[in-house]
């Protein structure tokens, strides 16, 4: 009996997957064209509102040139594509919603790009890659020590012979443009599969996330057993799926920074070959961003895994098992009472039940009860007047204050009236110590500013602070005339003597 029935079941299962469902739809070319135009390697996600607007613009462009297009709006189409598992909607750290392509959409785009490519991929480069990979895996799989040593000796001999030939001045056969194009096409085919591979790992982690949360919420076991089970699932998270195991193996290799730097240098060397002049600017830029593509894919998977751990930790910390069990007990009592009531109720019997309790009509609700302690008088203050220092005298307080303008006027009038002072500085230095505080200099300058006396260089003022210490200051030399002295005397007598 043939196995056509089994093959048919497997084919139908494949057609039920979102990738082939996308290619089997009427508007598949339009959907893939939108994905191709809106997303790229550098633009991995698009804000929801921006994509809705872009799809509306694409629809309007197609209708304006007479081409058939879906009748729905951009928003409705994006929601439909999200339900079909071709778009994934997520919220960024800034709180904005973004769309990104799922692994199924990326696989469909990759398949269409492969079918649209003119260059055949069955080439010397691809066959050499297959042969080298098979040889490497066969060496690792063979447990025979002597056979493995023989293979290594053969490789060492081949490499040593080539090195010696080049060291002796042997010719270097340059790769032709055709060979480089074949190798480049092979590399591009492998590189283009990376985004969908990384996206599958992300989706696998997200699915594991949802499964663990659902299992955790549905548990009726003690919290300690649930935590143990959660930790066990977390430890085996990346090894329980094929995508996770593949990523773990690749991550062990690709987290080597020296390896990635060497890969970047090799990519630059390839583009230095003359064949690269036939590539477009976009192709060269895309080829050189391979390392960035790898790093971004790894970071996205690690971010998804970190989000899983953070969400589950917060769920475990905030999950109140007691409240959940109380709610479950109340619902169980409601079901039991409902079964009792149904034993006597007729087929059209009804019962009025409030879904939410009514509100209370209370004018004022006390937020706290009366506390007699709050109205108790505070304890009396201790009498510490005996320890108080002696009150300062009026003269001591005045010594700490501003300049004594009236006393300074009298002193200047007396000094200049008798001809004993040649300048304000000489008059100041001859005053009593109580009038030679540093602040008195400011008073003298204020009085002089009202008279506009002449200046002639600098002179030294010898001041005495209230504690008896002496300080010297350099002040412009001011000289008062007889008219200035008369003006000062008139200020002390008052306005009635003008």
Coordinates of C-alpha atoms in Angstrom, one line a residue:
X1 CA 0.0 0.0 0.0
X2 CA 1.4 3.4 -0.9
X3 CA 2.2 6.1 1.6
X4 CA 0.4 8.8 -0.3
X5 CA -2.1 9.4 2.6
X6 CA 0.8 10.2 5.0
X7 CA 2.4 12.4 2.5
X8 CA -0.9 14.2 1.9
X9 CA -1.3 14.8 5.6
X10 CA 2.2 16.2 5.9
X11 CA 1.6 18.5 2.9
X12 CA -1.7 19.7 4.3
X13 CA 0.0 20.4 7.7
X14 CA 2.7 22.5 5.8
X15 CA 0.0 24.4 3.9
X16 CA -1.7 25.2 7.3
X17 CA 1.4 27.1 8.4
X18 CA 1.2 30.9 8.1
X19 CA 4.1 31.0 5.6
X20 CA 2.3 29.0 2.9
X21 CA -1.1 30.5 3.8
X22 CA 0.5 33.9 3.0
X23 CA 1.7 32.7 -0.4
X24 CA -1.7 30.9 -1.2
X25 CA -3.9 34.0 -0.7
X26 CA -5.4 36.1 -3.5
X27 CA -3.7 39.3 -2.4
X28 CA -0.4 37.6 -1.5
X29 CA 1.6 39.7 -4.1
X30 CA 0.2 42.9 -2.6
X31 CA 0.9 41.8 1.0
X32 CA 4.5 40.8 0.2
X33 CA 5.1 44.0 -1.8
X34 CA 3.9 46.0 1.2
X35 CA 6.2 44.1 3.6
X36 CA 9.1 44.5 1.2
X37 CA 8.5 48.3 0.8
X38 CA 7.9 49.0 4.5
X39 CA 10.4 46.8 6.3
X40 CA 14.1 46.3 5.7
X41 CA 17.2 45.0 7.5
X42 CA 17.8 48.5 8.9
X43 CA 14.1 49.2 9.6
X44 CA 12.9 46.1 11.5
X45 CA 9.9 47.8 13.1
X46 CA 7.4 50.5 12.1
X47 CA 5.0 52.4 14.3
X48 CA 1.4 51.2 14.0
X49 CA 0.0 54.6 12.8
X50 CA 2.8 55.0 10.3
X51 CA 2.2 51.6 8.8
X52 CA -1.5 52.2 8.6
X53 CA -0.9 55.5 6.7
X54 CA 1.7 53.8 4.4
X55 CA -0.7 51.0 3.5
X56 CA -3.5 53.5 2.7
X57 CA -1.0 55.4 0.5
X58 CA 0.0 52.2 -1.3
X59 CA -3.7 51.3 -1.9
X60 CA -4.4 54.8 -3.3
X61 CA -1.3 54.6 -5.6
X62 CA -2.4 51.2 -7.1
X63 CA -6.0 52.4 -7.6
X64 CA -4.8 55.5 -9.3
X65 CA -3.1 53.5 -12.0
X66 CA -5.9 51.1 -12.5
X67 CA -4.6 48.1 -10.6
X68 CA -6.7 45.9 -8.3
X69 CA -6.2 46.4 -4.6
X70 CA -8.0 45.2 -1.4
X71 CA -11.1 47.3 -0.5
X72 CA -10.2 47.5 3.2
X73 CA -8.4 50.3 4.9
X74 CA -4.8 50.2 6.0
X75 CA -5.7 49.7 9.7
X76 CA -8.1 46.9 8.9
X77 CA -5.5 45.1 6.7
X78 CA -2.8 45.4 9.4
X79 CA -5.1 44.0 12.0
X80 CA -6.0 41.1 9.6
X81 CA -2.3 40.4 8.9
X82 CA -1.6 40.4 12.6
X83 CA -4.3 37.9 13.2
X84 CA -2.9 35.8 10.4
X85 CA 0.5 35.7 12.2
X86 CA 2.3 37.8 9.6
X87 CA 2.7 40.9 11.7
X88 CA 3.6 41.1 15.4
X89 CA 2.5 44.1 17.4
X90 CA 4.5 45.2 20.5
X91 CA 4.9 48.2 22.8
X92 CA 8.3 49.9 22.9
X93 CA 9.9 51.3 26.0
X94 CA 8.5 54.7 25.2
X95 CA 5.0 53.3 25.2
X96 CA 4.5 53.5 21.4
X97 CA 3.0 50.5 19.5
X98 CA 5.1 49.1 16.7
X99 CA 4.6 46.4 14.0
X100 CA 7.4 43.9 13.1
X101 CA 7.4 41.0 10.7
X102 CA 7.0 37.5 12.1
X103 CA 9.3 34.6 11.1
X104 CA 6.6 33.3 8.8
X105 CA 6.5 36.6 6.8
X106 CA 10.3 36.7 6.7
X107 CA 10.4 33.1 5.3
X108 CA 7.8 34.0 2.6
X109 CA 9.8 37.1 1.6
X110 CA 13.0 35.0 1.5
X111 CA 11.3 32.3 -0.7
X112 CA 10.0 35.0 -3.1
X113 CA 13.4 36.6 -3.3
X114 CA 15.0 33.2 -4.1
X115 CA 12.5 32.5 -6.9
X116 CA 13.0 36.0 -8.3
X117 CA 16.8 35.7 -8.4
X118 CA 18.3 35.0 -11.9
X119 CA 21.6 33.6 -10.8
X120 CA 21.6 29.8 -10.0
X121 CA 22.8 28.8 -6.6
X122 CA 24.2 25.4 -7.6
X123 CA 27.7 26.5 -8.1
X124 CA 31.3 25.7 -7.2
X125 CA 31.0 27.9 -4.1
X126 CA 28.0 26.1 -2.7
X127 CA 29.3 22.7 -3.4
X128 CA 32.6 23.6 -1.8
X129 CA 30.8 24.8 1.3
X130 CA 28.8 21.5 1.4
X131 CA 32.0 19.4 1.0
X132 CA 33.9 21.4 3.6
X133 CA 31.0 21.2 6.1
X134 CA 30.5 17.5 5.6
X135 CA 34.3 16.8 6.0
X136 CA 34.4 18.9 9.2
X137 CA 31.3 17.1 10.7
X138 CA 32.6 13.7 9.6
X139 CA 35.9 14.4 11.4
X140 CA 34.0 15.4 14.6
X141 CA 31.7 12.4 14.3
X142 CA 34.4 9.7 13.8
X143 CA 35.5 8.2 17.2
X144 CA 38.5 6.6 15.6
X145 CA 41.6 8.4 17.0
X146 CA 43.9 7.2 14.2
X147 CA 41.5 8.3 11.5
X148 CA 41.1 11.8 13.1
X149 CA 44.9 12.2 13.4
X150 CA 45.2 11.1 9.7
X151 CA 42.7 13.7 8.6
X152 CA 44.5 16.4 10.6
X153 CA 47.9 15.4 9.3
X154 CA 46.5 15.6 5.7
X155 CA 45.1 19.1 6.3
X156 CA 48.4 20.2 7.9
X157 CA 50.3 18.8 5.0
X158 CA 48.1 20.6 2.4
X159 CA 48.3 23.9 4.2
X160 CA 52.0 23.6 4.8
X161 CA 52.7 22.9 1.2
X162 CA 50.6 25.9 0.1
X163 CA 52.4 28.1 2.6
X164 CA 55.8 26.9 1.4
X165 CA 54.9 27.4 -2.3
X166 CA 53.8 31.0 -1.6
X167 CA 56.9 31.7 0.5
X168 CA 59.1 30.5 -2.4
X169 CA 57.5 33.1 -4.7
X170 CA 54.8 30.9 -6.2
X171 CA 52.0 32.5 -8.2
X172 CA 48.8 33.5 -6.6
X173 CA 45.8 32.7 -8.8
X174 CA 43.4 35.6 -8.5
X175 CA 39.7 34.7 -8.2
X176 CA 37.7 35.6 -11.3
X177 CA 34.7 37.9 -11.2
X178 CA 32.5 34.9 -12.0
X179 CA 33.8 32.9 -9.0
X180 CA 33.4 35.8 -6.7
X181 CA 29.8 36.4 -7.9
X182 CA 29.0 32.7 -7.2
X183 CA 30.5 32.9 -3.8
X184 CA 28.8 36.2 -3.1
X185 CA 25.4 34.7 -4.1
X186 CA 26.0 31.8 -1.8
X187 CA 26.8 34.0 1.1
X188 CA 23.9 36.3 0.5
X189 CA 21.5 33.3 0.4
X190 CA 22.9 32.2 3.8
X191 CA 22.9 35.7 5.3
X192 CA 19.3 36.4 4.2
X193 CA 18.1 33.4 6.3
X194 CA 19.5 34.9 9.5
X195 CA 16.6 37.4 10.3
X196 CA 13.9 34.6 10.0
X197 CA 16.1 32.3 12.1
X198 CA 16.5 34.9 14.9
X199 CA 12.8 35.8 14.7
X200 CA 11.8 32.1 15.2
X201 CA 13.9 32.0 18.3
X202 CA 12.2 35.1 19.6
X203 CA 8.8 33.7 18.9
X204 CA 9.8 30.4 20.6
X205 CA 10.9 32.3 23.7
X206 CA 7.6 34.4 23.7
X207 CA 5.5 31.2 23.4
X208 CA 7.4 29.6 26.3
X209 CA 6.8 32.8 28.2
X210 CA 3.0 32.6 27.7
X211 CA 3.0 28.8 28.5
X212 CA 4.9 29.2 31.7
X213 CA 2.6 32.1 32.9
X214 CA -0.5 30.1 32.1
X215 CA 0.8 27.0 33.9
X216 CA 1.7 29.2 36.9
X217 CA -1.7 30.8 37.1
X218 CA -3.4 27.5 36.8
X219 CA -1.4 25.8 39.6
X220 CA -3.2 24.6 42.8
X221 CA 0.0 23.3 44.4
X222 CA 1.9 25.1 47.2
X223 CA 3.8 28.1 46.1
X224 CA 7.2 26.4 46.9
X225 CA 6.5 23.6 44.4
X226 CA 5.4 26.1 41.7
X227 CA 8.6 28.1 42.2
X228 CA 10.7 24.9 41.9
X229 CA 8.9 24.0 38.7
X230 CA 9.4 27.6 37.3
X231 CA 13.1 27.5 38.0
X232 CA 13.4 24.1 36.3
X233 CA 11.6 25.4 33.2
X234 CA 13.7 28.5 33.1
X235 CA 17.0 26.5 33.3
X236 CA 15.7 24.3 30.3
X237 CA 14.1 27.2 28.5
X238 CA 16.6 27.4 25.6
X239 CA 17.2 23.6 25.4
X240 CA 13.6 22.5 25.3
X241 CA 13.0 23.7 21.7
X242 CA 14.9 23.1 18.5
X243 CA 15.2 26.9 17.9
X244 CA 16.5 27.4 21.4
X245 CA 19.1 24.7 21.1
X246 CA 20.3 26.1 17.7
X247 CA 20.5 29.6 19.1
X248 CA 22.5 28.5 22.2
X249 CA 25.0 26.8 19.9
X250 CA 25.3 29.8 17.6
X251 CA 25.5 32.2 20.6
X252 CA 28.4 30.3 22.1
X253 CA 30.2 30.9 18.8
X254 CA 29.1 34.4 18.0
X255 CA 29.7 36.0 21.4
X256 CA 33.4 35.8 20.5
X257 CA 34.2 39.5 19.7
X258 CA 37.5 38.5 18.0
X259 CA 35.6 36.2 15.7
X260 CA 33.1 38.9 14.7
X261 CA 35.9 41.4 14.1
X262 CA 37.6 38.9 11.9
X263 CA 34.3 38.3 10.0
X264 CA 34.0 42.1 9.5
X265 CA 37.5 42.3 8.1
X266 CA 36.8 39.3 5.8
X267 CA 33.7 41.0 4.5
X268 CA 35.7 44.2 3.7
X269 CA 38.3 42.1 1.9
X270 CA 35.7 40.5 -0.3
X271 CA 34.3 43.9 -1.3
X272 CA 37.8 45.1 -2.3
X273 CA 37.8 42.6 -5.2
X274 CA 37.0 44.1 -8.6
X275 CA 33.7 42.2 -8.9
X276 CA 32.3 44.4 -6.1
X277 CA 32.2 47.3 -8.6
X278 CA 29.3 45.5 -10.3
X279 CA 27.3 45.5 -7.1
X280 CA 24.9 48.3 -6.3
X281 CA 25.5 50.7 -3.4
X282 CA 22.6 49.1 -1.5
X283 CA 24.0 45.6 -2.0
X284 CA 27.4 46.6 -0.7
X285 CA 26.0 48.3 2.3
X286 CA 23.7 45.4 3.1
X287 CA 26.7 43.0 2.7
X288 CA 28.8 45.0 5.1
X289 CA 26.0 45.2 7.8
X290 CA 26.1 41.4 8.3
X291 CA 27.9 41.7 11.6
X292 CA 25.4 44.3 12.7
X293 CA 22.6 42.0 11.7
X294 CA 24.1 39.2 13.8
X295 CA 24.6 41.4 16.8
X296 CA 21.1 42.8 16.5
X297 CA 19.5 39.4 16.2
X298 CA 21.4 38.2 19.3
X299 CA 20.4 41.3 21.3
X300 CA 16.7 40.9 20.3
X301 CA 16.6 37.3 21.5
X302 CA 18.4 38.1 24.8
X303 CA 16.1 41.0 25.4
X304 CA 13.1 38.7 24.9
X305 CA 14.6 36.2 27.3
X306 CA 15.3 39.0 29.8
X307 CA 11.7 40.2 29.5
X308 CA 10.5 36.7 30.2
X309 CA 12.5 36.5 33.4
X310 CA 11.5 40.0 34.6
X311 CA 7.8 39.4 33.9
X312 CA 7.8 36.1 35.7
X313 CA 9.7 37.5 38.7
X314 CA 7.2 40.3 39.0
X315 CA 4.3 37.9 38.7
X316 CA 5.7 35.6 41.4
X317 CA 6.4 38.5 43.7
X318 CA 2.9 40.1 43.2
X319 CA 0.9 37.0 42.9
X320 CA -1.4 36.6 45.9
X321 CA -2.4 32.9 46.1
X322 CA -4.6 33.5 49.1
X323 CA -6.9 36.0 47.3
X324 CA -7.1 33.6 44.3
X325 CA -8.2 30.8 46.5
X326 CA -10.7 33.0 48.2
X327 CA -12.2 34.0 44.9
X328 CA -12.3 30.4 43.7
X329 CA -14.1 29.4 46.9
X330 CA -16.7 32.1 46.5
X331 CA -17.4 31.1 42.9
X332 CA -17.7 27.5 43.9
X333 CA -20.3 28.4 46.6
X334 CA -22.2 30.4 44.0
X335 CA -22.3 27.4 41.7
X336 CA -23.5 25.2 44.5
X337 CA -26.3 27.6 45.4
X338 CA -27.2 27.9 41.8
X339 CA -27.5 24.1 41.5
X340 CA -29.8 24.0 44.6
X341 CA -32.0 26.8 43.2
X342 CA -32.3 25.0 39.8
X343 CA -33.8 22.0 41.5
X344 CA -37.0 23.9 42.3
X345 CA -37.0 26.7 39.7
X346 CA -39.0 26.5 36.6
X347 CA -37.7 26.7 33.0
X348 CA -38.4 30.5 32.8
X349 CA -37.6 31.4 36.3
X350 CA -35.3 34.4 36.8
X351 CA -33.5 35.9 39.7
X352 CA -32.3 39.5 40.1
X353 CA -28.7 39.7 41.0
X354 CA -26.5 42.8 41.2
X355 CA -23.2 42.3 39.3
X356 CA -21.6 45.1 41.4
X357 CA -22.6 46.2 45.0
X358 CA -24.4 49.5 45.2
X359 CA -22.7 52.7 46.5
X360 CA -23.4 54.1 50.0
X361 CA -24.8 57.6 50.3
X362 CA -22.6 59.0 53.0
X363 CA -22.1 62.8 53.4
X364 CA -18.8 62.5 55.2
X365 CA -16.7 59.5 56.0
X366 CA -14.1 59.8 58.8
X367 CA -10.7 58.9 57.7
X368 CA -9.4 58.3 61.2
X369 CA -10.9 57.8 64.7
X370 CA -10.6 60.2 67.6
X371 CA -7.3 59.9 69.5
X372 CA -7.2 61.5 72.9
X373 CA -3.4 61.6 72.7
X374 CA -3.6 64.1 69.8
X375 CA -5.3 66.7 72.2
X376 CA -3.0 66.3 75.1
X377 CA -1.0 69.5 75.9
X378 CA 2.7 69.3 75.2
X379 CA 5.0 69.0 78.2
X380 CA 6.2 72.3 79.8
X381 CA 9.5 73.7 78.6
X382 CA 12.5 73.4 80.9
X383 CA 13.7 76.6 82.6
X384 CA 17.2 77.1 81.3
X385 CA 17.4 80.9 82.0
X386 CA 20.2 80.3 84.5
X387 CA 22.5 79.1 81.8
X388 CA 21.8 82.0 79.5
X389 CA 24.9 84.2 78.8
X390 CA 25.0 87.9 79.8
X391 CA 23.1 90.2 77.5
X392 CA 25.3 92.4 75.3
X393 CA 25.5 96.1 76.0
X394 CA 24.2 98.7 73.5
X395 CA 27.7 99.8 72.7
X396 CA 28.7 96.2 72.0
X397 CA 25.8 95.8 69.6
X398 CA 26.6 99.1 67.8
X399 CA 30.2 97.8 67.3
X400 CA 28.8 94.9 65.3
X401 CA 26.6 97.2 63.2
X402 CA 27.1 99.5 60.2
X403 CA 29.2 102.7 60.0
X404 CA 28.5 105.6 62.5
X405 CA 27.9 108.3 59.9
X406 CA 27.2 111.2 62.3
X407 CA 30.3 110.6 64.4
X408 CA 32.4 110.3 61.2
X409 CA 31.1 113.7 59.9
X410 CA 31.9 115.4 63.2
X411 CA 35.4 113.8 63.2
X412 CA 36.1 114.9 59.6
X413 CA 34.8 118.4 60.2
X414 CA 37.0 118.7 63.3
X415 CA 40.1 117.3 61.6
X416 CA 39.9 119.4 58.4
X417 CA 38.6 122.5 60.3
X418 CA 41.8 122.8 62.3
X419 CA 44.0 121.8 59.4
X420 CA 45.4 118.7 61.1
X421 CA 44.4 116.3 58.3
X422 CA 45.8 116.4 54.8
X423 CA 43.4 113.7 53.5
X424 CA 40.5 111.5 54.6
X425 CA 43.0 108.7 55.3
X426 CA 45.2 110.7 57.6
X427 CA 42.1 112.0 59.4
X428 CA 40.8 108.3 59.8
X429 CA 44.1 107.1 61.1
X430 CA 44.0 109.8 63.8
X431 CA 40.6 108.9 65.1
X432 CA 39.7 106.9 68.2
X433 CA 39.8 103.1 67.9
X434 CA 36.0 102.9 68.2
X435 CA 35.7 104.9 64.9
X436 CA 38.4 103.0 63.0
X437 CA 36.5 99.7 62.4
X438 CA 36.8 98.3 58.8
X439 CA 33.1 99.1 58.2
X440 CA 33.8 102.8 58.9
X441 CA 35.8 103.0 55.6
X442 CA 32.5 102.3 53.8
X443 CA 30.9 105.1 55.7
X444 CA 33.7 107.5 54.7
X445 CA 33.4 106.5 51.1
X446 CA 29.7 107.1 51.2
X447 CA 30.2 110.6 52.7
X448 CA 32.8 111.4 50.1
X449 CA 30.6 110.2 47.3
X450 CA 28.1 112.9 48.2
X451 CA 30.8 115.6 48.0
X452 CA 32.8 114.5 44.9
X453 CA 36.3 115.3 46.3
X454 CA 39.5 115.0 44.3
X455 CA 41.6 111.8 44.3
X456 CA 45.4 111.4 44.2
X457 CA 46.7 107.8 44.3
X458 CA 46.2 105.3 47.2
X459 CA 46.7 105.6 50.9
X460 CA 46.7 103.1 53.7
X461 CA 43.9 102.9 56.3
X462 CA 44.8 101.4 59.6
X463 CA 41.6 99.8 61.1
X464 CA 40.9 98.2 64.4
X465 CA 38.3 95.4 64.6
X466 CA 36.0 95.1 67.6
X467 CA 38.1 92.2 69.0
X468 CA 41.2 94.5 69.0
X469 CA 43.0 93.0 65.9
X470 CA 44.5 95.5 63.4
X471 CA 43.9 95.3 59.6
X472 CA 45.3 97.5 56.8
X473 CA 43.4 98.5 53.6
X474 CA 44.5 100.4 50.5
X475 CA 41.9 103.1 49.7
X476 CA 42.0 105.9 47.1
X477 CA 43.4 109.1 48.6
X478 CA 40.6 111.7 49.0
X479 CA 41.1 115.4 49.8
X480 CA 38.4 117.6 51.1
X481 CA 38.3 121.3 50.4
X482 CA 36.9 124.0 52.7
X483 CA 33.6 123.9 50.8
X484 CA 33.4 120.1 51.3
X485 CA 34.0 120.6 55.0
X486 CA 31.3 123.2 55.3
X487 CA 28.9 120.9 53.5
X488 CA 29.6 118.1 56.0
X489 CA 29.0 120.5 58.9
X490 CA 25.8 121.6 57.4
X491 CA 24.5 118.0 57.1
X492 CA 25.0 117.5 60.8
X493 CA 23.2 120.8 61.6
X494 CA 20.1 119.8 59.6
X495 CA 18.1 121.3 56.7
X496 CA 17.0 124.4 58.8
X497 CA 20.6 125.7 58.6
X498 CA 21.1 125.5 54.8

